[in-house]
Coordinates of C-alpha atoms and ligand atoms in Angstrom, one line a residue:
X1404 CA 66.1 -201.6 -50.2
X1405 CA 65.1 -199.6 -46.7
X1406 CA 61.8 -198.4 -45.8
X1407 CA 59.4 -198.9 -48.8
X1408 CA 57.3 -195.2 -49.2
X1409 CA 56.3 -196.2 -53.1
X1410 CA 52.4 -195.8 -52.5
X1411 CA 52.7 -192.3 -51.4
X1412 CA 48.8 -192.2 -52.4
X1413 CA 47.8 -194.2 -49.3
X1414 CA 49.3 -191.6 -47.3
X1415 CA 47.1 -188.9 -49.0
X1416 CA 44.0 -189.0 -46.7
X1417 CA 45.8 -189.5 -43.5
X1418 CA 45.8 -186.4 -40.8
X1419 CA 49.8 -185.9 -40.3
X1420 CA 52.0 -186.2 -39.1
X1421 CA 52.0 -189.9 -38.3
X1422 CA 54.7 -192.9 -37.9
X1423 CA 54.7 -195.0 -40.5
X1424 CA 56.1 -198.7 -39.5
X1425 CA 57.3 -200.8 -42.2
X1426 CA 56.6 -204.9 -40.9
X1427 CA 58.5 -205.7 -44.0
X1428 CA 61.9 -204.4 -42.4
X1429 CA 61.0 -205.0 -38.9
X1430 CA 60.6 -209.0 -39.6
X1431 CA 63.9 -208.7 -42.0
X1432 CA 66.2 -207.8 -38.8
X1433 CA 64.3 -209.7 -36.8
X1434 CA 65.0 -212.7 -39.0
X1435 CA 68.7 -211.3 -39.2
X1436 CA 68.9 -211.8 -35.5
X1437 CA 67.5 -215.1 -35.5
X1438 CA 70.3 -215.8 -38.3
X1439 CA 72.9 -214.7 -35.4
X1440 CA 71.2 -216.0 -32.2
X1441 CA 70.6 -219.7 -32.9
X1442 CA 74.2 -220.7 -33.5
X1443 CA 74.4 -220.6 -29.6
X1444 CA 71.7 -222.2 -27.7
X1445 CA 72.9 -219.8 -24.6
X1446 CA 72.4 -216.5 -26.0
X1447 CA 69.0 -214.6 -25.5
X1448 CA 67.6 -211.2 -26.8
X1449 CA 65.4 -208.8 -24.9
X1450 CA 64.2 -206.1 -27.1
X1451 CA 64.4 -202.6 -25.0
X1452 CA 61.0 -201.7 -25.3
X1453 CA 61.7 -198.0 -24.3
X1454 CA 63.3 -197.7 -28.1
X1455 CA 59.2 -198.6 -29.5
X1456 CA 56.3 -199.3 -27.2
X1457 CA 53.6 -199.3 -30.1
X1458 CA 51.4 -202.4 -29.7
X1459 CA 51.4 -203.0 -33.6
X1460 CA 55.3 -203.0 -33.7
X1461 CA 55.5 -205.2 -30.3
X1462 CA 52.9 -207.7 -32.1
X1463 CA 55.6 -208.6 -34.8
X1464 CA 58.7 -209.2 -31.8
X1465 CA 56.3 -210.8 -29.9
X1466 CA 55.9 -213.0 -32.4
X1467 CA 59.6 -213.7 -33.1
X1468 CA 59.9 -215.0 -29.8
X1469 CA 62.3 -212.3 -28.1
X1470 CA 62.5 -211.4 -24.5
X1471 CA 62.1 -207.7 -22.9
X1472 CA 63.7 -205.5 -21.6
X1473 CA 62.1 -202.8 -19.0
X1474 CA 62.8 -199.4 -17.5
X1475 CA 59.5 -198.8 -15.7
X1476 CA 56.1 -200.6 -14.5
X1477 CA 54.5 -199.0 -17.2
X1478 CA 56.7 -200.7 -19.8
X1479 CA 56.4 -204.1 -17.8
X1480 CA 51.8 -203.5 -18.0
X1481 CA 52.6 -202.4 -21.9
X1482 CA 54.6 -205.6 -22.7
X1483 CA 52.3 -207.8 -20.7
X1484 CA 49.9 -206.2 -22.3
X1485 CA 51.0 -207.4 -25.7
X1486 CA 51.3 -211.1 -24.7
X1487 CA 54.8 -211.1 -23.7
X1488 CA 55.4 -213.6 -21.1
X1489 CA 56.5 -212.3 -17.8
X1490 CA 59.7 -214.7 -17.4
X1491 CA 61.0 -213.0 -20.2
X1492 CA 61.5 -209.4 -19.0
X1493 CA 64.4 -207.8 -17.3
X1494 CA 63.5 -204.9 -15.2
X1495 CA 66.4 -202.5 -15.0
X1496 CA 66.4 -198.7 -13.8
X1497 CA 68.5 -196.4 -11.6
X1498 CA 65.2 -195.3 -9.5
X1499 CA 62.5 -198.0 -9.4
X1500 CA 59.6 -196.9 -7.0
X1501 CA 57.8 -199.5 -4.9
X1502 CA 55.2 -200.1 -6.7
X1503 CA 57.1 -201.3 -9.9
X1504 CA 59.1 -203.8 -7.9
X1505 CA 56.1 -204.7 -6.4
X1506 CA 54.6 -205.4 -10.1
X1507 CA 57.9 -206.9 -11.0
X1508 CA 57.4 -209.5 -8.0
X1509 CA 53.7 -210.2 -8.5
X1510 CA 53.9 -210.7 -11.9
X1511 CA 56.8 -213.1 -11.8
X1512 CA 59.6 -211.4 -13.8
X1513 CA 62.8 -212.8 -15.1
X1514 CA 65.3 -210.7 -13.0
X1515 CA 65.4 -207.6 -11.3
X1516 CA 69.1 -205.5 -12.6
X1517 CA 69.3 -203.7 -9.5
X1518 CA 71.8 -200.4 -9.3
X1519 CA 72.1 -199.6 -5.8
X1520 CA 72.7 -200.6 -2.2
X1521 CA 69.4 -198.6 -1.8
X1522 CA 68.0 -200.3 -4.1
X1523 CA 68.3 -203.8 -3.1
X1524 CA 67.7 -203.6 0.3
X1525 CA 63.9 -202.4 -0.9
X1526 CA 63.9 -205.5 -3.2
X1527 CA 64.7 -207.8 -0.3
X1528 CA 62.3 -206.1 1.6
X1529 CA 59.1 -206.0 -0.2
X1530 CA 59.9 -209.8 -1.4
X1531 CA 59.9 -210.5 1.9
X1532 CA 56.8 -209.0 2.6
X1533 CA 55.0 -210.9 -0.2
X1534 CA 57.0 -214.2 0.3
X1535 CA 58.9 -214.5 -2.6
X1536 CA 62.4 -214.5 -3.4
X1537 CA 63.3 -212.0 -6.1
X1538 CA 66.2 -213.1 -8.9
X1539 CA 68.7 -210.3 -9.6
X1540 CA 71.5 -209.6 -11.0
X1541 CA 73.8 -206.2 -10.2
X1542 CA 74.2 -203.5 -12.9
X1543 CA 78.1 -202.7 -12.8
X1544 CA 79.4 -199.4 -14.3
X1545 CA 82.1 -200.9 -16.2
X1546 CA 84.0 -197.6 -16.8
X1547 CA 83.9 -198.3 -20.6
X1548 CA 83.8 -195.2 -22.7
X1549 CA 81.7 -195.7 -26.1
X1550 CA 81.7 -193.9 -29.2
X1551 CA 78.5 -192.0 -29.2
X1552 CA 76.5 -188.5 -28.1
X1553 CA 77.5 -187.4 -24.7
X1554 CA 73.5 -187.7 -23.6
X1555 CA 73.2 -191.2 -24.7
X1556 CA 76.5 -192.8 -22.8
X1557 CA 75.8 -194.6 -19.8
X1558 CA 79.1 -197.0 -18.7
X1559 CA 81.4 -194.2 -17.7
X1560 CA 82.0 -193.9 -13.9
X1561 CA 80.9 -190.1 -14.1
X1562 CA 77.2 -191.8 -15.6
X1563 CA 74.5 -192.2 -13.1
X1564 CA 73.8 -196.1 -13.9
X1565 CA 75.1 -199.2 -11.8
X1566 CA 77.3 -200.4 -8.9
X1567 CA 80.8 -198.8 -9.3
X1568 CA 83.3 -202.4 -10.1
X1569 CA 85.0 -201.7 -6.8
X1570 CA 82.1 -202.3 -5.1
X1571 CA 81.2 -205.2 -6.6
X1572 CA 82.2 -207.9 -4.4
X1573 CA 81.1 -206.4 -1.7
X1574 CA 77.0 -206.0 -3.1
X1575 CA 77.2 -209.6 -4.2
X1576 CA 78.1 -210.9 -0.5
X1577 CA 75.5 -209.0 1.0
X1578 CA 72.9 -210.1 -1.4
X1579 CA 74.2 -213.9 -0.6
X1580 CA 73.6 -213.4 2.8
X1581 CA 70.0 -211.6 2.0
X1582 CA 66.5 -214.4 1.9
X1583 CA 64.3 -213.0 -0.4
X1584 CA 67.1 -212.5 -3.7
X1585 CA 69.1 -214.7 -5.3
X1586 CA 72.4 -213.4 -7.3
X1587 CA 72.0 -214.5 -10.6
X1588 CA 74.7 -212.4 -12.5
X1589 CA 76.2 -209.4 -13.6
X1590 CA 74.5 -206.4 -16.4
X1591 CA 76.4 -204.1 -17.8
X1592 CA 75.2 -201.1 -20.8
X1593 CA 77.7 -198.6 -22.1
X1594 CA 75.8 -196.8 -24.4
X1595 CA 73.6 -196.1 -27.3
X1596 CA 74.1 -195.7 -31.2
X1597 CA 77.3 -197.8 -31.0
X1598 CA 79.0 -198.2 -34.1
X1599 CA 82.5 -199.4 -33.4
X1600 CA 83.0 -203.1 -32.4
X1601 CA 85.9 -202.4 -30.6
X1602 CA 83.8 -200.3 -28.0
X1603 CA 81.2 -203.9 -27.1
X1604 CA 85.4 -205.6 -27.8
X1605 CA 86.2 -203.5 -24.5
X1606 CA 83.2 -204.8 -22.6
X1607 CA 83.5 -208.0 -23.3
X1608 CA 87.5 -207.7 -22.0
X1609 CA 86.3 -206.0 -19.2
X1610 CA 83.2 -208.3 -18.3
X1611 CA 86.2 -211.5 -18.9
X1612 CA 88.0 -209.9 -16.0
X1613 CA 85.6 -209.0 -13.7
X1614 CA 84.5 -212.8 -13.8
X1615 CA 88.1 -214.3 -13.3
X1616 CA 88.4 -211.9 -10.2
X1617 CA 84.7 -212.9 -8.6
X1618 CA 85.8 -216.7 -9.5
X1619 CA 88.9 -216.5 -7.4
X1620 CA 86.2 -215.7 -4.6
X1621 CA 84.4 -218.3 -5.4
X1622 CA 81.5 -216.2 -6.5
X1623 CA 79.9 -217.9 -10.0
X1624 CA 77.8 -216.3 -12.7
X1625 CA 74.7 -217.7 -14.0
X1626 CA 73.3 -215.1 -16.2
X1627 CA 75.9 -212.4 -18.4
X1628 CA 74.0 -209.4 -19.7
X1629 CA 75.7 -207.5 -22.0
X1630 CA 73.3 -204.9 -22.6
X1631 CA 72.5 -203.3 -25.9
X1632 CA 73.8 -200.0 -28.1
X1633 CA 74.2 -201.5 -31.8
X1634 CA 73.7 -198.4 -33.5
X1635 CA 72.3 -198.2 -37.2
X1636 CA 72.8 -195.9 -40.3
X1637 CA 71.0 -193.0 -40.1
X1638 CA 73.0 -191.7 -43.2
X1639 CA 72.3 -194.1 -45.7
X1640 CA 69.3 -196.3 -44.6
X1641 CA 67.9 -197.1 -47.5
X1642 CA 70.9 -199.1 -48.2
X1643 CA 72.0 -200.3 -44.7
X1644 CA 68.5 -201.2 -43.5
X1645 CA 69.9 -204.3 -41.5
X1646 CA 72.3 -202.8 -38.7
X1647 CA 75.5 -205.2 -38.5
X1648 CA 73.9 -207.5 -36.5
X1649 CA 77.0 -210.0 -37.6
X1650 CA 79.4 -208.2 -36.6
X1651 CA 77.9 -207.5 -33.4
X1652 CA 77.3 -210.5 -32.4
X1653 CA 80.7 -212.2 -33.7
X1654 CA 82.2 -209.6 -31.2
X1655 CA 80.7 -211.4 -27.8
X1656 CA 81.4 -215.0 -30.0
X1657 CA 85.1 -213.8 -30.2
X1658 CA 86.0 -212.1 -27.2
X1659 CA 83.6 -213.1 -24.3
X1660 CA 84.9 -216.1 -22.1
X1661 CA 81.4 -217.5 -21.5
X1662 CA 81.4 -220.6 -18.7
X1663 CA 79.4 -223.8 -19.0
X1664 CA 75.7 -223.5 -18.2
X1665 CA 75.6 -219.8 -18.3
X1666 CA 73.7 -217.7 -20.5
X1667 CA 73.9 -214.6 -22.0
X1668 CA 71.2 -211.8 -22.7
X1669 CA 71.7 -209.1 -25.4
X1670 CA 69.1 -205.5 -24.6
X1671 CA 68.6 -204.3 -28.4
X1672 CA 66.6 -202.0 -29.3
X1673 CA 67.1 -199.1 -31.8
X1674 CA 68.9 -201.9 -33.9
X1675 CA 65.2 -203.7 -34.0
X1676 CA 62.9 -201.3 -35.0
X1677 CA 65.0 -197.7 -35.9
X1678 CA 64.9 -198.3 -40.0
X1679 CA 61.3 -199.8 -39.8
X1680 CA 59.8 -196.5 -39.1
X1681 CA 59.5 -193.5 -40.9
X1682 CA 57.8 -190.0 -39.4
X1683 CA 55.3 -188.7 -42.1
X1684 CA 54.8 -185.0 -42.5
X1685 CA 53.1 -182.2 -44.7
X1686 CA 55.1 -179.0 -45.6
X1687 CA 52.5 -176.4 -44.1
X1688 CA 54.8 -173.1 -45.8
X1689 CA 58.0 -172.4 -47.5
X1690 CA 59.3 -169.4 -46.3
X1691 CA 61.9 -167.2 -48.1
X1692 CA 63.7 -164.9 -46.0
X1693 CA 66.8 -163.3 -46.7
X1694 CA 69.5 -165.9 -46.0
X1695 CA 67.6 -169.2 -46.0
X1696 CA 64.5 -171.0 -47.1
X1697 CA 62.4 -172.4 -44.4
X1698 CA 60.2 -175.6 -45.4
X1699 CA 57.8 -175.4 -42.3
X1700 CA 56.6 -178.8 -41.6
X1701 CA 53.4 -180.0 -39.4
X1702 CA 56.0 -182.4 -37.2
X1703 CA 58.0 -181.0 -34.5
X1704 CA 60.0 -182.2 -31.9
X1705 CA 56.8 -183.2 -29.9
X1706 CA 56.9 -185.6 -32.2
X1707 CA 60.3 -186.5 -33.0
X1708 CA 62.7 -185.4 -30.5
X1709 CA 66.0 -187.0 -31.6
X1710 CA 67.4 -183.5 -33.5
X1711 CA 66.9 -181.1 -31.1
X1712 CA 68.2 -183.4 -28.1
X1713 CA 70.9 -185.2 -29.8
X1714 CA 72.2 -183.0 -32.5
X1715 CA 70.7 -186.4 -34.4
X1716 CA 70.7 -186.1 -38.0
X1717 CA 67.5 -188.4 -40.0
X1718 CA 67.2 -188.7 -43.9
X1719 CA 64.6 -186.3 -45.3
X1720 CA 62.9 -187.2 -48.1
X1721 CA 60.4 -185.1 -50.2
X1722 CA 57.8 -188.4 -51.2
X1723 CA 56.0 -185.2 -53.6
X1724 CA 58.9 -183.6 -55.5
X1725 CA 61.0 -184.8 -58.1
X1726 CA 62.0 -181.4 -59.2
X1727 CA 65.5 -179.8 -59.2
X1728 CA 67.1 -179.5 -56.1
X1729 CA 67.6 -176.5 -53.5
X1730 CA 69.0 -176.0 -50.3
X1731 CA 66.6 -176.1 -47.6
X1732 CA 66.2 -175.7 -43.3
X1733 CA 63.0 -178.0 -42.7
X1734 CA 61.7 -176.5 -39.1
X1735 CA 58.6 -177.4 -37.3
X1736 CA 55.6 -175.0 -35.9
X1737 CA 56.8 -175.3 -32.0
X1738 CA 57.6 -171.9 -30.6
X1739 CA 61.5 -172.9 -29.9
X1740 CA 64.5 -171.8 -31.4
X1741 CA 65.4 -176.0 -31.3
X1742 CA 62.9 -177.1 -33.2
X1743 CA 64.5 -177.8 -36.6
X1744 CA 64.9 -181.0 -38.2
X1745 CA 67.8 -179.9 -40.4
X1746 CA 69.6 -177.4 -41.9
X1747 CA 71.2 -176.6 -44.9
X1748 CA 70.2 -179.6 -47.0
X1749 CA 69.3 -180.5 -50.3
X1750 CA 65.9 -181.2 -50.8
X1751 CA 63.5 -181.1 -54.6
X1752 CA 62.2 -177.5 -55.2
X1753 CA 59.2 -178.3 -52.0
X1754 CA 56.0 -176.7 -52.3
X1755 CA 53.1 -176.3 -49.6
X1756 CA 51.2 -179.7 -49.3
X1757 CA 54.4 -182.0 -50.3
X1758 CA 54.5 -185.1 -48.0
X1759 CA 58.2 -185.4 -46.1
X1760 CA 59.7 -188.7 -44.4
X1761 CA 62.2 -188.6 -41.9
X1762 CA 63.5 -191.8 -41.7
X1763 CA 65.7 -194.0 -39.0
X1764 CA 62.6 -193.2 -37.1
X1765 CA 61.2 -196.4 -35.9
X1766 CA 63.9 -196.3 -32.5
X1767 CA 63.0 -193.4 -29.6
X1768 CA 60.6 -191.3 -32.1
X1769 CA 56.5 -192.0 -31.2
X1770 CA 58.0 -193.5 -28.3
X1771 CA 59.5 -189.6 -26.7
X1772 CA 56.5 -187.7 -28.2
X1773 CA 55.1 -185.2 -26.4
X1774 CA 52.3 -182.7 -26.2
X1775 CA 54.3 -179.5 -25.3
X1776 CA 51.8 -176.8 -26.9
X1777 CA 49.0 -178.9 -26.3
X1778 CA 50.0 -180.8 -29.8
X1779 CA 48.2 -183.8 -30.7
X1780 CA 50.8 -187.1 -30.2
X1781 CA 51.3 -188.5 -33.5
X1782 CA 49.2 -191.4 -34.7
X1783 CA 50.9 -194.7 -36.2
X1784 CA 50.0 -197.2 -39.2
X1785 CA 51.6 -200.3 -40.6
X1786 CA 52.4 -200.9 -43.7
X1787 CA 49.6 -203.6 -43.3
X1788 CA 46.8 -201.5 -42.3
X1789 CA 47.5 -199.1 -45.1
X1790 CA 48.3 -201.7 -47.7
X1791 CA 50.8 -200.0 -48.9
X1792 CA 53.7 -202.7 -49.2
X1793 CA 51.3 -205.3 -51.5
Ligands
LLP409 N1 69.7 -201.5 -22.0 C1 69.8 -200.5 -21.2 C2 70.1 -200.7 -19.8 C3 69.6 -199.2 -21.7 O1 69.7 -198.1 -20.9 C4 69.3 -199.0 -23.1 C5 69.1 -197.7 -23.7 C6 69.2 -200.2 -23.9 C7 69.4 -201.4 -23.3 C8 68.9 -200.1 -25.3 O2 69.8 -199.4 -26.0 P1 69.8 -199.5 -27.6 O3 70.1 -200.9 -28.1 O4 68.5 -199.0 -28.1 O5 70.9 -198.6 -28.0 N2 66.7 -191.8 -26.6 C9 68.1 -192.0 -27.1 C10 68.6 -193.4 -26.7 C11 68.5 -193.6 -25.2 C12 69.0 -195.0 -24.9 C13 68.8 -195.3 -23.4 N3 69.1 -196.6 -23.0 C14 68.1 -191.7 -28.6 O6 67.1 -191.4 -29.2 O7 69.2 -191.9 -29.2

């Protein structure tokens, strides 16, 4: 069983709409993970925080003992923040600004996964200012196509992110001959809401070559990143609540020619905490006009963004109705033509005041909230706090 919305009373009093983060599920894949990870004493998670930032939801990671991985200075004060030790977190990011680097350095971060010529030279710069010697590793575009919406694929050489694979040799000499970084190893990310193996099958192929040719050199790896991307079933997730975390990792097992004495870090995030969360909402008016029904709902894509950006399709559920079915566009109150969750489905005859779940929403939905028409951001609750799962 998924997301557990039995006590639908508890959610009676709350103002909507509000995210609604099930600990239950979070610790199941979280255990799930551990299941995968401690058959290799060399293989290390950092969740992407940009997928959840919520202090309750970190709380349960933290305390599954996983890594981090950061996009900004405000992620890296948000995880430190929630007790995460510093020498845990990866700081990656086409366009750091000074100051986060500068936070990076002072606060002692893992590694730095730097993308540019640009971008490096700044690192070995400020380090030097402050004395230290920062440990990197390079971001390579690994012209890997993956499976997945245009706006959410990253390792294709048209994609903003990383160092191109020709120039690879080239960054890594000049960051040998630089003081203040060490080269520690290669990242790579080709995408988000992966589903097909044989995409992360690719990666690891293309990662196996890319070492052979930097051994002939005489250039060794320390650290592999791999990145993240496992997708999870936004379809069906109350029967797939645990993405195929087996799979996934039996992929990099399999296919990955990992060295002696290196390790390798995995960047999850939607996998962690996408079916954990559910958006809460209230049906405000059903409006009948000539060719559809409207159910207008107090969430809109301040609040969950993922439709109208994506084309990304989450599970409605009516938590009031059990009444015969009808066919239903559920649409939010923003004034844009984009803000609609979902058209055309089937939904129990829904009447003003019935409460609405979208699920899958625990990955990129509080997180991307916004207060375009000076909306209130959405609240969040635990299942915990609201009792509603004992
Ligand atoms: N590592 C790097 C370098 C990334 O850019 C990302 C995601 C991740 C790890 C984590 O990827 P995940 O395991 O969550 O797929 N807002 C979009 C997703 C954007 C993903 C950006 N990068 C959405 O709602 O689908």
């Amino acid at each position: 069983m998924g997301i557990n919305l039995n006590n639908v009373e508890r959610f009676a009093n709350l103002r909507t709409p509000f995210y609604y983060y099930d600990t239950n599920i979070l610790n199941q894949t979280l255990e799930a993970i551990a299941a995968e990870i401690q058959k290799h004493d060399n293989y290390f998670v950092h969740y992407a925080v940009k997928a959840n930032a919520n202090l309750k939801v970190l709380e349960v990671i933290r305390q599954a003992g996983l890594g981090i991985d950061c996009v900004s200075g405000g992620e890296i004060e948000q995880v430190l923040t929630a007790g995460f030790p510093a020498d845990k977190i990866v700081f990656a990011g086409v366009g750091k600004s000074d100051w986060e680097i500068e936070l990076g350095l002072d606060k002692g971060i893992f590694c730095f996964n730097v993308e540019s010529i640009p971008e490096l030279e700044i690192i070995n710069e400020i380090a030097a200012r402050k004395g230290k010697v920062a440990t990197i590793c390079f971001r390579i575009n690994p012209d890997v196509g993956a499976h997945t919406h245009a706006n959410i694929t990253t390792g294709l050489a048209e994609n903003k992110f990383g160092i191109d694979m020709a120039d690879m040799e080239k960054v890594i000499l000049l960051a040998q001959n630089m003081k203040n970084v060490q080269f520690k190893g290669l990242h790579f990310h080709i995408g988000s809401q992966i589903l097909e193996m044989d995409d992360f099958i690719a990666l690891a192929h293309r990662i196996n070559e890319l070492q052979e040719q930097l051994e002939s050199k005489g250039i060794r790896l320390e650290i592999i990143n791999v990145g993240g991307g496992l997708g999870v079933d936004y379809e069906n997730p109350q029967d797939n609540p645990i993405p195929n975390l087996k799979d996934y990792f039996a992929v990099y097992e399999q296919h990955l020619k990992v060295r002696p004495g290196q390790t390798v870090h995995f960047e999850l995030g939607r996998a962690i905490v996408a079916q954990c969360g559910a958006l809460i909402t209230k049906v405000n008016y059903v409006k009948e006009a000539s060719v559809k029904k409207f159910v207008i709902v107090d969430a809109g894509f301040t609040d969950l963004i993922r439709p109208a950006l994506y084309d990304a399709h989450h599970r409605i559920v009516n938590l009031s109705s059990n009444k015969p079915e009808e066919t239903y566009d559920v649409v939010g109150p923003i004034c844009e033509s984009s803000d609609v969750f979902d058209k055309d489905i089937r939904l129990p005859q829904t009447c003003r005041g019935d409460l609405i779940a979208l699920l899958s929403a625990g990955a990129y939905g509080e997180i991307m909230a916004s207060s375009y028409n000076c909306r209130k951001l959405p609240k969040a609750y635990t299942d915990k706090e609201l009792n509603t799962n004992g």
